[in-house]
Short mmCIF file of C-alpha atoms in Angstrom, two decimals:
data_model
loop_
_atom_site.label_atom_id
_atom_site.label_comp_id
_atom_site.label_asym_id
_atom_site.label_seq_id
_atom_site.Cartn_x
_atom_site.Cartn_y
_atom_site.Cartn_z
CA UNK N 25 14.48 -6.73 51.49
CA UNK N 26 17.44 -4.86 49.73
CA UNK N 27 18.25 -8.46 48.04
CA UNK N 28 14.37 -9.04 46.44
CA UNK N 29 14.31 -5.33 45.42
CA UNK N 30 17.25 -6.66 43.17
CA UNK N 31 15.90 -9.71 42.92
CA UNK N 32 12.36 -7.86 40.97
CA UNK N 33 14.76 -5.06 39.08
CA UNK N 34 16.98 -7.47 37.92
CA UNK N 35 13.57 -9.49 37.04
CA UNK N 36 11.79 -6.50 35.03
CA UNK N 37 14.81 -5.67 33.08
CA UNK N 38 15.56 -9.55 31.92
CA UNK N 39 11.80 -9.46 30.94
CA UNK N 40 12.06 -6.20 29.07
CA UNK N 41 15.47 -7.86 26.72
CA UNK N 42 13.49 -10.90 26.60
CA UNK N 43 10.25 -8.52 24.96
CA UNK N 44 12.78 -6.13 23.08
CA UNK N 45 15.47 -8.87 22.16
CA UNK N 46 13.71 -10.03 18.94
CA UNK N 47 12.59 -6.61 16.98
CA UNK N 48 13.57 -7.67 13.11
CA UNK N 49 11.10 -8.34 11.36
CA UNK N 50 12.65 -8.78 8.29
CA UNK N 51 14.63 -11.40 9.99
CA UNK N 52 12.10 -14.15 10.63
CA UNK N 53 10.39 -12.78 7.65
CA UNK N 54 13.88 -13.96 6.30
CA UNK N 55 13.62 -17.15 8.57
CA UNK N 56 9.95 -17.69 7.07
CA UNK N 57 10.97 -17.73 3.73
CA UNK N 58 13.94 -20.32 3.96
CA UNK N 59 11.26 -22.85 5.93
CA UNK N 60 8.88 -22.27 2.93
CA UNK N 61 11.29 -22.57 0.84
CA UNK N 62 13.00 -26.03 1.92
CA UNK N 63 9.03 -27.38 2.10
CA UNK N 64 8.60 -25.96 -1.71
CA UNK N 65 11.30 -27.46 -2.95
CA UNK N 66 11.72 -31.14 -0.92
CA UNK N 67 7.59 -31.43 -2.62
CA UNK N 68 8.65 -30.42 -6.15
CA UNK N 69 5.52 -27.30 -5.82
CA UNK N 70 6.51 -24.61 -8.09
CA UNK N 71 5.71 -21.80 -6.03
CA UNK N 72 4.25 -18.52 -8.00
CA UNK N 73 6.13 -15.19 -9.09
CA UNK N 74 6.06 -11.73 -7.15
CA UNK N 75 2.82 -9.87 -6.97
CA UNK N 76 3.40 -6.34 -9.37
CA UNK N 77 2.80 -3.42 -7.79
CA UNK N 78 -0.43 -2.66 -8.34
CA UNK N 79 -1.91 -6.79 -6.62
CA UNK N 80 0.50 -5.86 -4.14
CA UNK N 81 -0.72 -2.67 -3.11
CA UNK N 82 -3.97 -3.54 -3.02
CA UNK N 83 -3.63 -6.12 -0.89
CA UNK N 84 -1.26 -5.06 1.65
CA UNK N 85 -3.28 -1.51 2.08
CA UNK N 86 -7.10 -3.88 2.00
CA UNK N 87 -5.26 -6.23 4.93
CA UNK N 88 -3.86 -3.12 6.59
CA UNK N 89 -6.45 -1.09 6.42
CA UNK N 90 -8.95 -2.32 5.52
CA UNK N 91 -10.06 -0.49 2.01
CA UNK N 92 -7.87 -0.35 -1.12
CA UNK N 93 -6.13 2.44 -2.28
CA UNK N 94 -7.71 6.03 -3.66
CA UNK N 95 -6.37 6.39 -6.80
CA UNK N 96 -3.46 8.88 -5.95
CA UNK N 97 -1.92 6.80 -3.73
CA UNK N 98 -2.09 3.77 -6.26
CA UNK N 99 -0.59 6.00 -9.78
CA UNK N 100 2.19 7.32 -6.30
CA UNK N 101 3.44 4.08 -4.99
CA UNK N 102 3.09 2.55 -8.94
CA UNK N 103 4.85 5.54 -9.74
CA UNK N 104 7.72 5.02 -6.77
CA UNK N 105 11.31 3.60 -8.16
CA UNK N 106 12.40 3.60 -5.28
CA UNK N 107 13.45 -0.41 -4.10
CA UNK N 108 12.77 -0.60 -0.39
CA UNK N 109 9.18 1.08 -0.78
CA UNK N 110 7.31 -2.14 -0.20
CA UNK N 111 8.37 -2.60 3.06
CA UNK N 112 8.17 1.53 3.71
CA UNK N 113 4.41 0.68 2.37
CA UNK N 114 3.93 -2.45 5.21
CA UNK N 115 5.00 0.32 8.62
CA UNK N 116 3.34 3.11 6.79
CA UNK N 117 0.03 1.88 6.46
CA UNK N 118 0.82 -0.29 9.74
CA UNK N 119 0.74 3.46 10.89
CA UNK N 120 -2.49 4.33 9.81
CA UNK N 121 -5.20 5.49 11.80
CA UNK N 122 -7.13 3.25 9.56
CA UNK N 123 -4.84 0.33 10.58
CA UNK N 124 -6.61 0.30 14.67
CA UNK N 125 -10.12 0.76 13.17
CA UNK N 126 -9.05 -2.91 10.89
CA UNK N 127 -8.00 -4.45 13.57
CA UNK N 128 -10.95 -3.63 15.88
CA UNK N 129 -13.33 -4.83 13.43
CA UNK N 130 -11.01 -8.66 13.04
CA UNK N 131 -10.95 -8.85 16.04
CA UNK N 132 -14.56 -8.52 17.24
CA UNK N 133 -15.87 -11.07 15.02
CA UNK N 134 -13.21 -13.08 16.40
CA UNK N 135 -13.86 -12.60 20.38
CA UNK N 136 -17.65 -10.99 19.98
CA UNK N 137 -19.13 -13.66 16.78
CA UNK N 138 -22.43 -13.19 18.59
CA UNK N 139 -22.86 -9.97 17.40
CA UNK N 140 -23.84 -11.14 14.29
CA UNK N 141 -26.32 -13.78 15.73
CA UNK N 142 -27.83 -11.91 18.02
CA UNK N 143 -29.87 -8.36 19.10
CA UNK N 144 -29.07 -7.92 21.97
CA UNK N 145 -25.49 -9.07 21.56
CA UNK N 146 -25.61 -6.39 19.43
CA UNK N 147 -25.81 -3.88 20.94
CA UNK N 148 -22.58 -4.48 23.01
CA UNK N 149 -20.62 -4.61 19.31
CA UNK N 150 -20.05 -0.42 18.91
CA UNK N 151 -18.68 -0.08 22.73
CA UNK N 152 -16.67 -3.56 22.52
CA UNK N 153 -14.88 -2.36 19.20
CA UNK N 154 -14.81 1.37 20.34
CA UNK N 155 -12.34 -0.18 23.23
CA UNK N 156 -10.01 -2.86 20.27
CA UNK N 157 -9.31 0.44 18.78
CA UNK N 158 -8.09 1.87 21.58
CA UNK N 159 -5.97 -0.78 22.65
CA UNK N 160 -4.68 -1.31 19.20
CA UNK N 161 -3.98 3.16 18.85
CA UNK N 162 -1.65 2.12 21.94
CA UNK N 163 0.20 -0.62 20.56
CA UNK N 164 -0.93 -2.33 23.77
CA UNK N 165 0.47 -5.60 23.08
CA UNK N 166 -1.52 -8.92 23.15
CA UNK N 167 -1.35 -10.50 26.30
CA UNK N 168 -2.46 -7.32 27.66
CA UNK N 169 -5.32 -7.11 25.56
CA UNK N 170 -6.62 -10.45 26.37
CA UNK N 171 -5.15 -9.99 30.37
CA UNK N 172 -7.52 -6.84 30.09
CA UNK N 173 -10.90 -9.26 28.77
CA UNK N 174 -10.64 -11.99 30.48
CA UNK N 175 -9.66 -9.70 34.29
CA UNK N 176 -11.84 -6.77 33.63
CA UNK N 177 -12.85 -5.09 37.01
CA UNK N 178 -15.93 -6.24 38.91
CA UNK N 179 -17.23 -5.12 42.36
CA UNK N 180 -17.73 -7.71 44.88
CA UNK N 181 -21.42 -8.97 46.00
CA UNK N 182 -21.50 -6.06 48.44
CA UNK N 183 -21.48 -3.60 46.39
CA UNK N 184 -24.23 -2.34 43.73
CA UNK N 185 -23.49 -4.38 40.34
CA UNK N 186 -21.31 -3.29 37.31
CA UNK N 187 -23.77 -2.39 34.63
CA UNK N 188 -23.01 -4.33 31.52
CA UNK N 189 -24.28 -1.67 28.93
CA UNK N 190 -24.21 1.70 29.79
CA UNK N 191 -24.05 3.68 26.73
CA UNK N 192 -23.32 1.68 23.45
CA UNK N 193 -20.77 4.09 22.43
CA UNK N 194 -19.00 3.49 25.16
CA UNK N 195 -15.53 1.60 25.24
CA UNK N 196 -16.72 -1.58 27.24
CA UNK N 197 -14.41 -4.79 27.09
CA UNK N 198 -17.15 -6.08 29.31
CA UNK N 199 -18.38 -6.93 26.50
CA UNK N 200 -16.82 -10.19 25.77
CA UNK N 201 -18.02 -11.79 29.22
CA UNK N 202 -21.02 -11.04 29.23
CA UNK N 203 -22.69 -11.87 25.89
CA UNK N 204 -20.76 -15.48 27.17
CA UNK N 205 -23.60 -15.86 29.54
CA UNK N 206 -22.42 -18.50 32.06
CA UNK N 207 -19.45 -20.17 33.37
CA UNK N 208 -18.24 -22.55 31.28
CA UNK N 209 -19.49 -20.12 28.08
CA UNK N 210 -17.28 -18.02 28.86
CA UNK N 211 -14.26 -20.44 29.50
CA UNK N 212 -14.63 -22.00 26.10
CA UNK N 213 -14.44 -19.19 25.15
CA UNK N 214 -10.69 -18.07 26.38
CA UNK N 215 -9.42 -22.11 25.66
CA UNK N 216 -11.04 -22.02 21.80
CA UNK N 217 -9.60 -18.48 21.62
CA UNK N 218 -6.50 -17.74 23.37
CA UNK N 219 -5.10 -21.56 23.16
CA UNK N 220 -6.47 -23.04 19.61
CA UNK N 221 -8.49 -25.57 21.44
CA UNK N 222 -12.20 -26.48 21.44
CA UNK N 223 -12.29 -28.05 24.33
CA UNK N 224 -16.09 -27.21 25.11
CA UNK N 225 -16.02 -30.60 23.41
CA UNK N 226 -15.59 -32.22 26.21
CA UNK N 227 -18.08 -30.25 28.33
CA UNK N 228 -20.21 -33.34 28.52
CA UNK N 229 -18.32 -36.38 27.84
CA UNK N 230 -13.86 -36.96 27.13
CA UNK N 231 -12.29 -35.10 23.64
CA UNK N 232 -12.96 -37.53 20.59
CA UNK N 233 -10.06 -36.15 19.27
CA UNK N 234 -7.51 -34.70 21.78
CA UNK N 235 -7.20 -35.65 25.02
CA UNK N 236 -9.10 -33.20 26.99
CA UNK N 237 -11.01 -34.89 29.60
CA UNK N 238 -14.52 -33.26 31.04
CA UNK N 239 -12.95 -33.22 33.73
CA UNK N 240 -10.42 -31.02 32.51
CA UNK N 241 -13.44 -28.50 30.67
CA UNK N 242 -15.04 -28.07 34.53
CA UNK N 243 -11.94 -27.22 36.41
CA UNK N 244 -11.34 -23.70 33.61
CA UNK N 245 -14.85 -22.92 33.61
CA UNK N 246 -14.07 -23.61 37.66
CA UNK N 247 -12.02 -20.23 37.10
CA UNK N 248 -14.80 -17.69 36.48
CA UNK N 249 -17.31 -19.27 39.27
CA UNK N 250 -17.20 -16.35 41.23
CA UNK N 251 -19.66 -14.76 38.21
CA UNK N 252 -22.89 -13.62 39.25
CA UNK N 253 -25.29 -12.20 37.44
CA UNK N 254 -28.42 -10.08 38.50
CA UNK N 255 -30.48 -12.36 36.84
CA UNK N 256 -30.08 -13.91 33.33
CA UNK N 257 -29.87 -12.00 30.42
CA UNK N 258 -27.62 -11.40 28.70
CA UNK N 259 -27.35 -7.26 29.66
CA UNK N 260 -27.79 -7.52 33.49
CA UNK N 261 -25.47 -6.46 35.62
CA UNK N 262 -22.34 -8.10 36.78
CA UNK N 263 -20.83 -8.83 40.17
CA UNK N 264 -17.91 -11.67 40.70
CA UNK N 265 -17.11 -13.12 44.33
CA UNK N 266 -12.76 -13.45 44.17
CA UNK N 267 -12.60 -15.96 46.70
CA UNK N 268 -14.69 -18.79 44.59
CA UNK N 269 -13.25 -20.96 42.92
CA UNK N 270 -15.30 -24.09 42.10
CA UNK N 271 -18.39 -24.78 39.64
CA UNK N 272 -22.10 -27.16 39.11
CA UNK N 273 -21.17 -28.82 36.38
CA UNK N 274 -25.48 -29.46 36.38
CA UNK N 275 -26.01 -32.75 34.94
CA UNK N 276 -24.41 -34.94 37.83
CA UNK N 277 -24.63 -31.96 40.19
CA UNK N 278 -20.77 -33.17 40.79
CA UNK N 279 -18.32 -29.95 42.36
CA UNK N 280 -15.33 -29.47 39.81
CA UNK N 281 -12.27 -26.60 40.87
CA UNK N 282 -10.52 -24.73 38.90
CA UNK N 283 -7.45 -26.47 38.29
CA UNK N 284 -4.83 -25.09 35.03
CA UNK N 285 -5.00 -27.13 31.93
CA UNK N 286 -1.45 -28.71 32.38
CA UNK N 287 -1.98 -28.86 35.68
CA UNK N 288 1.63 -27.41 37.22
CA UNK N 289 -0.04 -25.25 39.21
CA UNK N 290 -2.65 -25.81 42.38
CA UNK N 291 -4.69 -22.79 42.02
CA UNK N 292 -7.33 -23.18 43.97
CA UNK N 293 -4.41 -22.11 46.42
CA UNK N 294 -3.58 -19.03 44.80
CA UNK N 295 -4.48 -15.49 46.35
CA UNK N 296 -6.13 -14.16 43.08
CA UNK N 297 -9.25 -14.04 41.66
CA UNK N 298 -9.78 -17.13 39.70
CA UNK N 299 -9.61 -14.72 36.29
CA UNK N 300 -6.19 -13.38 37.22
CA UNK N 301 -4.76 -16.58 38.09
CA UNK N 302 -6.11 -17.90 34.91
CA UNK N 303 -5.59 -15.34 32.40
CA UNK N 304 -1.36 -15.08 33.99
CA UNK N 305 -0.76 -19.21 32.97
CA UNK N 306 -2.20 -18.21 29.39
CA UNK N 307 -0.86 -15.12 28.42
CA UNK N 308 2.81 -16.24 30.17
CA UNK N 309 5.98 -16.60 27.40
CA UNK N 310 6.30 -19.65 28.34
CA UNK N 311 2.92 -21.17 27.55
CA UNK N 312 3.69 -22.23 23.84
CA UNK N 313 -0.05 -22.68 23.20
CA UNK N 314 -0.78 -19.24 22.88
CA UNK N 315 2.17 -17.61 21.12
CA UNK N 316 0.93 -19.88 18.53
CA UNK N 317 -2.92 -20.20 19.07
CA UNK N 318 -1.83 -16.06 18.29
CA UNK N 319 0.25 -16.91 15.45
CA UNK N 320 -1.36 -19.00 13.82
CA UNK N 321 -4.59 -16.76 13.92
CA UNK N 322 -2.06 -13.34 12.28
CA UNK N 323 -1.27 -16.32 9.90
CA UNK N 324 -4.74 -17.21 8.33
CA UNK N 325 -5.53 -13.29 8.96
CA UNK N 326 -2.72 -12.44 6.45
CA UNK N 327 -2.79 -15.73 4.28
CA UNK N 328 -6.80 -16.94 4.52
CA UNK N 329 -5.92 -19.64 5.66
CA UNK N 330 -4.20 -20.70 9.23
CA UNK N 331 -1.46 -22.98 8.84
CA UNK N 332 -3.69 -24.76 11.55
CA UNK N 333 -6.84 -24.90 10.06
CA UNK N 334 -9.61 -23.67 11.40
CA UNK N 335 -7.64 -21.49 13.41
CA UNK N 336 -9.39 -22.50 16.58
CA UNK N 337 -8.89 -25.70 16.60
CA UNK N 338 -5.54 -27.11 17.25
CA UNK N 339 -5.55 -31.12 18.56
CA UNK N 340 -3.83 -34.34 17.10
CA UNK N 341 -6.14 -35.18 14.85
CA UNK N 342 -5.53 -32.25 13.21
CA UNK N 343 -2.19 -31.08 13.02
CA UNK N 344 0.05 -27.59 11.53
CA UNK N 345 0.60 -28.04 7.64
CA UNK N 346 3.82 -27.71 9.11
CA UNK N 347 4.50 -27.49 12.41
CA UNK N 348 7.90 -26.37 12.47
CA UNK N 349 7.53 -23.22 10.58
CA UNK N 350 3.86 -22.62 13.51
CA UNK N 351 6.79 -23.00 16.41
CA UNK N 352 9.39 -20.34 14.11
CA UNK N 353 5.60 -17.49 14.76
CA UNK N 354 5.30 -17.78 17.98
CA UNK N 355 8.74 -18.48 19.05
CA UNK N 356 9.27 -14.81 17.37
CA UNK N 357 5.45 -13.29 17.86
CA UNK N 358 6.39 -15.38 22.34
CA UNK N 359 10.19 -13.58 22.37
CA UNK N 360 9.14 -10.03 20.74
CA UNK N 361 6.71 -9.66 23.36
CA UNK N 362 3.60 -10.92 21.51
CA UNK N 363 3.60 -7.75 19.50
CA UNK N 364 1.20 -8.11 16.79
CA UNK N 365 2.59 -4.94 14.34
CA UNK N 366 6.08 -6.98 14.34
CA UNK N 367 4.85 -10.39 13.35
CA UNK N 368 2.63 -8.37 10.72
CA UNK N 369 5.00 -6.37 9.20
CA UNK N 370 7.00 -9.91 9.46
CA UNK N 371 4.63 -11.77 7.85
CA UNK N 372 3.91 -8.47 5.09
CA UNK N 373 8.03 -8.94 4.41
CA UNK N 374 8.05 -12.10 3.27
CA UNK N 375 7.61 -12.99 -0.88
CA UNK N 376 5.14 -16.60 0.86
CA UNK N 377 3.14 -12.55 1.61
CA UNK N 378 4.02 -11.03 -2.29
CA UNK N 379 3.44 -14.13 -4.30
CA UNK N 380 0.74 -13.57 -6.03
CA UNK N 381 -2.56 -14.76 -6.64
CA UNK N 382 -2.85 -16.00 -10.34
CA UNK N 383 -2.02 -20.43 -10.69
CA UNK N 384 0.56 -20.17 -12.39
CA UNK N 385 2.09 -24.12 -12.03
CA UNK N 386 -0.71 -26.72 -11.20
CA UNK N 387 1.92 -28.27 -8.49
CA UNK N 388 0.53 -24.89 -6.10
CA UNK N 389 -3.18 -27.09 -5.26
CA UNK N 390 -0.89 -29.55 -3.62
CA UNK N 391 -0.33 -27.90 -0.68
CA UNK N 392 -2.06 -26.04 2.12
CA UNK N 393 0.44 -23.34 2.68
CA UNK N 394 1.69 -20.38 0.61
CA UNK N 395 3.24 -21.39 -3.26
CA UNK N 396 1.06 -18.38 -4.16
CA UNK N 397 -1.52 -15.95 -2.44
CA UNK N 398 -4.88 -16.84 -1.61
CA UNK N 399 -8.00 -15.20 -2.66
CA UNK N 400 -9.75 -14.32 0.55
CA UNK N 401 -13.61 -12.77 0.13
CA UNK N 402 -13.67 -9.66 1.67
CA UNK N 403 -15.53 -9.29 5.65
CA UNK N 404 -18.09 -7.27 5.69
CA UNK N 405 -16.30 -4.09 6.74
CA UNK N 406 -13.57 -4.62 3.96
CA UNK N 407 -16.44 -4.16 1.33
CA UNK N 408 -18.36 -1.73 2.64
CA UNK N 409 -15.92 0.82 3.22
CA UNK N 410 -13.95 0.02 -0.20
CA UNK N 411 -17.41 0.58 -1.56
CA UNK N 412 -17.99 3.62 0.02
CA UNK N 413 -14.42 5.01 -1.34
CA UNK N 414 -14.89 4.14 -4.85
CA UNK N 415 -18.93 5.89 -4.95
CA UNK N 416 -17.66 8.78 -2.76
CA UNK N 417 -20.31 7.90 -0.50
CA UNK N 418 -21.18 10.14 3.03
CA UNK N 419 -23.21 8.47 5.92
CA UNK N 420 -23.76 11.42 7.55
CA UNK N 421 -27.42 11.35 5.53
CA UNK N 422 -28.38 8.45 6.01
CA UNK N 423 -26.96 8.46 8.64
CA UNK N 424 -25.24 4.98 8.37
CA UNK N 425 -28.04 2.52 6.86
CA UNK N 426 -26.84 1.77 3.68
CA UNK N 427 -23.68 0.43 5.65
CA UNK N 428 -25.56 -1.31 8.14
CA UNK N 429 -27.36 -2.84 5.28
CA UNK N 430 -24.26 -3.66 3.62
CA UNK N 431 -22.75 -5.01 6.69
CA UNK N 432 -25.72 -7.10 7.25
CA UNK N 433 -26.18 -8.56 3.99
CA UNK N 434 -22.45 -9.41 3.41
CA UNK N 435 -20.56 -10.68 6.48
CA UNK N 436 -18.25 -13.24 6.08
CA UNK N 437 -19.94 -16.60 7.41
CA UNK N 438 -17.53 -19.25 5.12
CA UNK N 439 -13.63 -19.64 5.78
CA UNK N 440 -12.32 -16.42 3.83
CA UNK N 441 -10.61 -18.57 1.64
CA UNK N 442 -13.32 -19.96 0.59
CA UNK N 443 -15.73 -17.46 -0.70
CA UNK N 444 -18.35 -16.98 -1.32
CA UNK N 445 -21.55 -15.27 -3.35
CA UNK N 446 -24.90 -15.39 -2.37
CA UNK N 447 -27.72 -14.69 -4.40
CA UNK N 448 -29.62 -11.58 -2.15
CA UNK N 449 -25.60 -10.24 -1.94
CA UNK N 450 -26.01 -10.70 -5.88
CA UNK N 451 -28.83 -8.89 -6.09
CA UNK N 452 -27.83 -6.19 -4.21
CA UNK N 453 -24.95 -4.97 -5.72
CA UNK N 454 -26.79 -6.16 -10.20
CA UNK N 455 -30.24 -4.12 -8.93
CA UNK N 456 -29.49 -2.68 -5.60
CA UNK N 457 -30.63 1.08 -5.13
CA UNK N 458 -26.66 1.85 -3.43
CA UNK N 459 -25.14 0.73 -6.24
CA UNK N 460 -27.69 1.91 -8.43
CA UNK N 461 -27.63 5.30 -7.01
CA UNK N 462 -23.44 5.43 -7.23
CA UNK N 463 -24.06 4.46 -11.03
CA UNK N 464 -25.86 7.70 -11.87
CA UNK N 465 -23.94 9.81 -14.04
CA UNK N 466 -25.77 13.30 -12.59
CA UNK N 467 -25.61 12.77 -9.13
CA UNK N 468 -22.30 10.21 -8.49
CA UNK N 469 -19.29 12.20 -7.46
CA UNK N 470 -16.48 10.10 -8.82
CA UNK N 471 -18.55 9.49 -12.53
CA UNK N 472 -18.57 13.14 -12.21
CA UNK N 473 -14.91 14.28 -11.89
CA UNK N 474 -13.99 11.15 -14.45
CA UNK N 475 -16.52 12.53 -16.71
CA UNK N 476 -16.56 16.63 -16.40
CA UNK N 477 -12.41 16.86 -15.87
CA UNK N 478 -11.41 18.72 -18.65
CA UNK N 479 -8.39 17.06 -21.53
CA UNK N 480 -9.92 13.45 -20.63
CA UNK N 481 -9.90 10.76 -23.03
CA UNK N 482 -12.62 7.46 -23.13
CA UNK N 483 -8.84 6.06 -22.75
CA UNK N 484 -8.19 8.25 -19.60
CA UNK N 485 -11.66 7.64 -17.77
CA UNK N 486 -11.40 4.20 -17.59
CA UNK N 487 -8.11 4.73 -17.05
CA UNK N 488 -8.75 5.82 -13.60
CA UNK N 489 -12.03 3.65 -13.05
CA UNK N 490 -10.28 0.57 -13.23
CA UNK N 491 -7.05 2.44 -11.51
CA UNK N 492 -10.78 3.79 -8.51
CA UNK N 493 -12.63 -0.09 -8.38
CA UNK N 494 -9.49 -2.41 -9.26
CA UNK N 495 -6.69 -0.67 -8.54
CA UNK N 496 -4.30 -1.42 -11.24
CA UNK N 497 -5.22 0.18 -14.83
CA UNK N 498 -6.51 -1.57 -17.34
CA UNK N 499 -4.95 -4.25 -19.97
CA UNK N 500 -4.47 -3.27 -23.29
CA UNK N 501 -7.14 -5.98 -24.64
CA UNK N 502 -8.99 -4.67 -21.61
CA UNK N 503 -9.29 -0.91 -23.18
CA UNK N 504 -10.26 -2.55 -27.11
CA UNK N 505 -13.00 -4.63 -25.74
CA UNK N 506 -14.56 -1.51 -24.01
CA UNK N 507 -14.04 0.75 -26.54
CA UNK N 508 -15.55 -1.66 -28.86
CA UNK N 509 -18.26 -2.98 -27.06
CA UNK N 510 -19.29 1.30 -26.95
CA UNK N 511 -21.07 1.95 -29.74
CA UNK N 512 -23.92 4.62 -29.86
CA UNK N 513 -23.89 4.40 -26.17
CA UNK N 514 -23.04 7.28 -25.16
CA UNK N 515 -20.17 9.09 -22.98
CA UNK N 516 -21.85 9.28 -19.87
CA UNK N 517 -23.16 5.92 -20.01
CA UNK N 518 -20.94 4.21 -21.42
CA UNK N 519 -18.66 5.37 -18.20
CA UNK N 520 -21.35 4.98 -15.82
CA UNK N 521 -21.46 1.37 -17.02
CA UNK N 522 -18.35 0.91 -17.31
CA UNK N 523 -18.06 1.37 -13.45
CA UNK N 524 -21.15 -0.94 -12.43
CA UNK N 525 -19.31 -3.46 -14.86
CA UNK N 526 -16.00 -3.19 -12.59
CA UNK N 527 -18.05 -2.51 -9.34
CA UNK N 528 -19.59 -6.53 -9.64
CA UNK N 529 -16.74 -7.83 -10.49
CA UNK N 530 -14.77 -10.94 -8.66
CA UNK N 531 -11.93 -8.33 -8.70
CA UNK N 532 -13.31 -5.94 -6.99
CA UNK N 533 -15.08 -8.56 -4.24
CA UNK N 534 -11.97 -11.00 -3.29
CA UNK N 535 -8.54 -10.19 -2.09
CA UNK N 536 -6.61 -11.88 -4.24
#
């Protein structure tokens, strides 16, 4: 008994030590840069120079807290002479209250994409985002979040079923499983999202590009075979038969048993529920698929392009652009205890992340790796929250109507590295009521402040509008051109036009 207790204590200590062993984000950043620099040198690629402070700060703000920085924040950062101000700002924004909200928005889009296209599933969005935000505020580890999603408790068959939706605002992790519906859909989402394996390609036949078989697909579905819905609808209450480890494929009427992808464990003999068995194998530090898939997603969020792209499609015909680098990052992520903040800080500290997005040499077009920063399309939340901040919008009067409209119209439908502006989006920005009201010099708070602050020259007002929208100072050439275009236009109208012009630039709509 004492020996067992000692082993348990030693195991716990060893696990905590392993998780604490890799906490130096700067050290991982240096290892990333060394691998990238060696690759670029060998390939003859001339990398872009370091971004200036304004470009870096706007990018970091959008990536970590989901909106552009305020004018005062930009001025303070640009005026700070400290050589370590970028490192300090990364840590500051990782602790910012909006970081948890932005992370919840990003991961909701990854984990509950059904909310973008299904009106019933959309009812689950707020509760799911609220649950995710709670996890990020509490600094929950990535593996802990994933395990909770897969193993969310459900009542047994002899008890009343668990409602899927009690309150749209109530934190609700069950949304992830409920929105998928069938066991095979849950299994496909789990392997695709958390392992980067599109196992659903093997649902009806063996995988066309990888070694996964149809049998292995249904083996994974069987881990969720105990889920029992009270009806066919998406919001029907759920219960679970914890003893069930099988599922029937309706096409061939064959019964499949739960079996792990690596076939290292006979899951049928385990006393835990099928979902618990799968989750514990999935998140184990020794599982290279989990660490690499998670690291690749974070890399893709920050650079716009994953080391494996698409980020959820690892297979033999779609290898990583730099396998050794992905292994390095995955190992660092695992030994940190799957600490998302640690991994994010390490990537943001790299020279690669801090390069300008401006194309400075033709060789930068010949690599999928970040020889310069990718110009990324904004998510709907990033775009609207930035726009709302810049124009001083408050959602109380219209009860969030404008936000809902923009999230619907500006949802990102293409890869971040391939931003597109639809005709509907362009018309909304050019002629929409929101932008028209936001650029009215008699009612808009930003313009009123710019126009009525005593002692400001036209150059000062233009500078403030640039800082508010683009997070940078205007160039002398831009100021000259704008003043030259003014002619006989009245002061209020002229600055309202400048504001409208800046809000409609690609520079405002992109994270670069």
